[in-house]
C-alpha atoms as an extended CHARMM CRD file, in Angstrom:
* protein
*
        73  EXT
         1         1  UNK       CA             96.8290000000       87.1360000000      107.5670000000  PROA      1               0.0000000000
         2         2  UNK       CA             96.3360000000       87.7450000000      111.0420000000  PROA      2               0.0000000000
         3         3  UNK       CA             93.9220000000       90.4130000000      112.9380000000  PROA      3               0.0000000000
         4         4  UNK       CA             96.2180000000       92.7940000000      114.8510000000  PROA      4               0.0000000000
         5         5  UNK       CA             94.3930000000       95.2470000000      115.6860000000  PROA      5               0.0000000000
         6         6  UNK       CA             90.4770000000       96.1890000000      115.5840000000  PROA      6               0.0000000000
         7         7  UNK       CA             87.7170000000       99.3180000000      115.6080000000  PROA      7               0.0000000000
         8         8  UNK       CA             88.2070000000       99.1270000000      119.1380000000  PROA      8               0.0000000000
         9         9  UNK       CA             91.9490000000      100.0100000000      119.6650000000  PROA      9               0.0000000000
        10        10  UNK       CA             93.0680000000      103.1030000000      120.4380000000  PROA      10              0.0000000000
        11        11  UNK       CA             95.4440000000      103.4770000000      118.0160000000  PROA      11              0.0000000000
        12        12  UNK       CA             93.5020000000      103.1210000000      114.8160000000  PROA      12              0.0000000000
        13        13  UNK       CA             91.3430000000      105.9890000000      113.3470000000  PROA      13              0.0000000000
        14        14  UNK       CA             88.2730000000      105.5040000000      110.9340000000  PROA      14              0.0000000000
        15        15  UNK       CA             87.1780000000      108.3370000000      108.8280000000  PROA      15              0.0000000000
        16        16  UNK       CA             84.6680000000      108.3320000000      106.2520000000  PROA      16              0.0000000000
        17        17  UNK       CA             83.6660000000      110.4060000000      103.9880000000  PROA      17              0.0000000000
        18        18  UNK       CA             80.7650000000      109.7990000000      101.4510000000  PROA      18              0.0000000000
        19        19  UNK       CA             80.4380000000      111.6050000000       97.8790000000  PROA      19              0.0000000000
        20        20  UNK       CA             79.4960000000      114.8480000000       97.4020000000  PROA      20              0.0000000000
        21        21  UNK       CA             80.0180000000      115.7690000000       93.6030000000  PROA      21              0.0000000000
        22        22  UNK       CA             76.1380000000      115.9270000000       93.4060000000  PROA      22              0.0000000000
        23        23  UNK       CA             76.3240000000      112.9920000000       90.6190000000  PROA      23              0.0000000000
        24        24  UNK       CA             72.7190000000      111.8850000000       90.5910000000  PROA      24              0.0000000000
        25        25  UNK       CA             73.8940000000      107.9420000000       90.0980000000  PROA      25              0.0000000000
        26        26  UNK       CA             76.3480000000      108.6480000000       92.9970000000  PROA      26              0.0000000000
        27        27  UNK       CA             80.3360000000      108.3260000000       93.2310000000  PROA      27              0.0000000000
        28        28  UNK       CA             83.1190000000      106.6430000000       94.9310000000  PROA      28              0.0000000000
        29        29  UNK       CA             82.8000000000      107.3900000000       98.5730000000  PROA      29              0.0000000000
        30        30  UNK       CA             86.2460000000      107.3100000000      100.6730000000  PROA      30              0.0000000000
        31        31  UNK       CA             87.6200000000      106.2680000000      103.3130000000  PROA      31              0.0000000000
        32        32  UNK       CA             90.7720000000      106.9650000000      105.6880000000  PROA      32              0.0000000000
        33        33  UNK       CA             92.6650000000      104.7850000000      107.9670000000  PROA      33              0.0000000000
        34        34  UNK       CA             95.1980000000      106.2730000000      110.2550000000  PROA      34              0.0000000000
        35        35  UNK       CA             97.2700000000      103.8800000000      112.0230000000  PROA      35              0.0000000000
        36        36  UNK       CA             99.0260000000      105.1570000000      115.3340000000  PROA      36              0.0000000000
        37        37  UNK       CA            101.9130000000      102.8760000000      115.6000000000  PROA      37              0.0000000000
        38        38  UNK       CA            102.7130000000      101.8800000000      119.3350000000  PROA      38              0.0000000000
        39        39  UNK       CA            106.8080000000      101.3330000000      120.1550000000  PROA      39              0.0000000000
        40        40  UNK       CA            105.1490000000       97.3190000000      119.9820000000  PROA      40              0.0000000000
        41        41  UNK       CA            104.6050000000       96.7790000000      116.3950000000  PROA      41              0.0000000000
        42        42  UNK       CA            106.8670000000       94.6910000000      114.9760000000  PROA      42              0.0000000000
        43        43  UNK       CA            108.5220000000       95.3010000000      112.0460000000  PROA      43              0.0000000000
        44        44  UNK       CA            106.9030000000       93.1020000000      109.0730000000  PROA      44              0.0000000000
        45        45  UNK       CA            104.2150000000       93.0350000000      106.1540000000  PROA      45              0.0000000000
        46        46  UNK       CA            100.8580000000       94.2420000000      106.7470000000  PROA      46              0.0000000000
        47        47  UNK       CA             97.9780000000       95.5620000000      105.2980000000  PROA      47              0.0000000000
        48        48  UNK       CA             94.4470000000       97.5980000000      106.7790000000  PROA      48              0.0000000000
        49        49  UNK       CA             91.1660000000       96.1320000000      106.2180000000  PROA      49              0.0000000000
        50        50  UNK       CA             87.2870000000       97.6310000000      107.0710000000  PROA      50              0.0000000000
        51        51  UNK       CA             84.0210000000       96.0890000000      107.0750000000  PROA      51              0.0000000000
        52        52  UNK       CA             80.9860000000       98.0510000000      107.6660000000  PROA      52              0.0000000000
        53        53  UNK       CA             77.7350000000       99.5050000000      107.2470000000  PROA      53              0.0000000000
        54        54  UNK       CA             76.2500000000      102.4090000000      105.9320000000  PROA      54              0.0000000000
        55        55  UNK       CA             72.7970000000      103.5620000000      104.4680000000  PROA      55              0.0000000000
        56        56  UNK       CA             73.4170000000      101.5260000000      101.1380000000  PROA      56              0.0000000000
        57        57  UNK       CA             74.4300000000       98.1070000000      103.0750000000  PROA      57              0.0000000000
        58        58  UNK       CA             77.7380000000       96.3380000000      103.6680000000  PROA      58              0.0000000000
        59        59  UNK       CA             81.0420000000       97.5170000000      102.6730000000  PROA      59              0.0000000000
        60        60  UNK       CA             84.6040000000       96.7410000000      103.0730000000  PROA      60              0.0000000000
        61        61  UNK       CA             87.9190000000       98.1460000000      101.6380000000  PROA      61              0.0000000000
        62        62  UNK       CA             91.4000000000       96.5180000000      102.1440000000  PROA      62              0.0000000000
        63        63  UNK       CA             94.6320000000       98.2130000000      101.0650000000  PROA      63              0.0000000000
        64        64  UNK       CA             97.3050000000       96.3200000000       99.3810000000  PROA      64              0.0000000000
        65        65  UNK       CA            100.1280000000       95.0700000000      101.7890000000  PROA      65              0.0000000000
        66        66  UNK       CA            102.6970000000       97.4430000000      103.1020000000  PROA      66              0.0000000000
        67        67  UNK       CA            106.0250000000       96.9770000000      104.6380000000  PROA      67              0.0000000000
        68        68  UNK       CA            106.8930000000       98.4210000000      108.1670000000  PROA      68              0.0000000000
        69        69  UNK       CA            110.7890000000       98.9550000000      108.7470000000  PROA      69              0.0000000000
        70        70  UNK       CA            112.4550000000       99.2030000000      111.7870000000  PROA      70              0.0000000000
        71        71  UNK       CA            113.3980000000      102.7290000000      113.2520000000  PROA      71              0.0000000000
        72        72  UNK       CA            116.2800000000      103.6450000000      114.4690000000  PROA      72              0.0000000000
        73        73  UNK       CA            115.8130000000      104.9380000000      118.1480000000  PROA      73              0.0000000000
């Protein structure tokens, strides 16, 4: 794979969000990608991936790959 696109692009959105069921051991915390796509993407397999860190250290997530079709203008 090849970096498109990083934290620093316009186009990309990074939301977090961390559990709040009030589970004493914690839960799954989530996280949202939204991916503006600009008239220059070409169409093709890709995939999102995020590395971080919060309180509790390091993270990443990585979804699995995803197909972008062309559009019809």
């Amino acid at each position: 794979w090849q970096p498109l696109k990083d934290d620093d692009d316009w186009f990309l959105r990074f939301e977090y969000e961390e559990d709040d069921s009030g589970n004493p051991n914690g839960g799954p915390n989530f996280f949202r990608v939204d991916w503006i796509l600009p008239e220059t993407v070409e169409p093709g397999q890709y995939r999102l991936r995020h590395e971080g860190v919060s309180n509790d250290g390091p993270y990443s997530g990585e979804t699995d790959n995803f197909e972008l079709l062309a559009c019809d203008s």
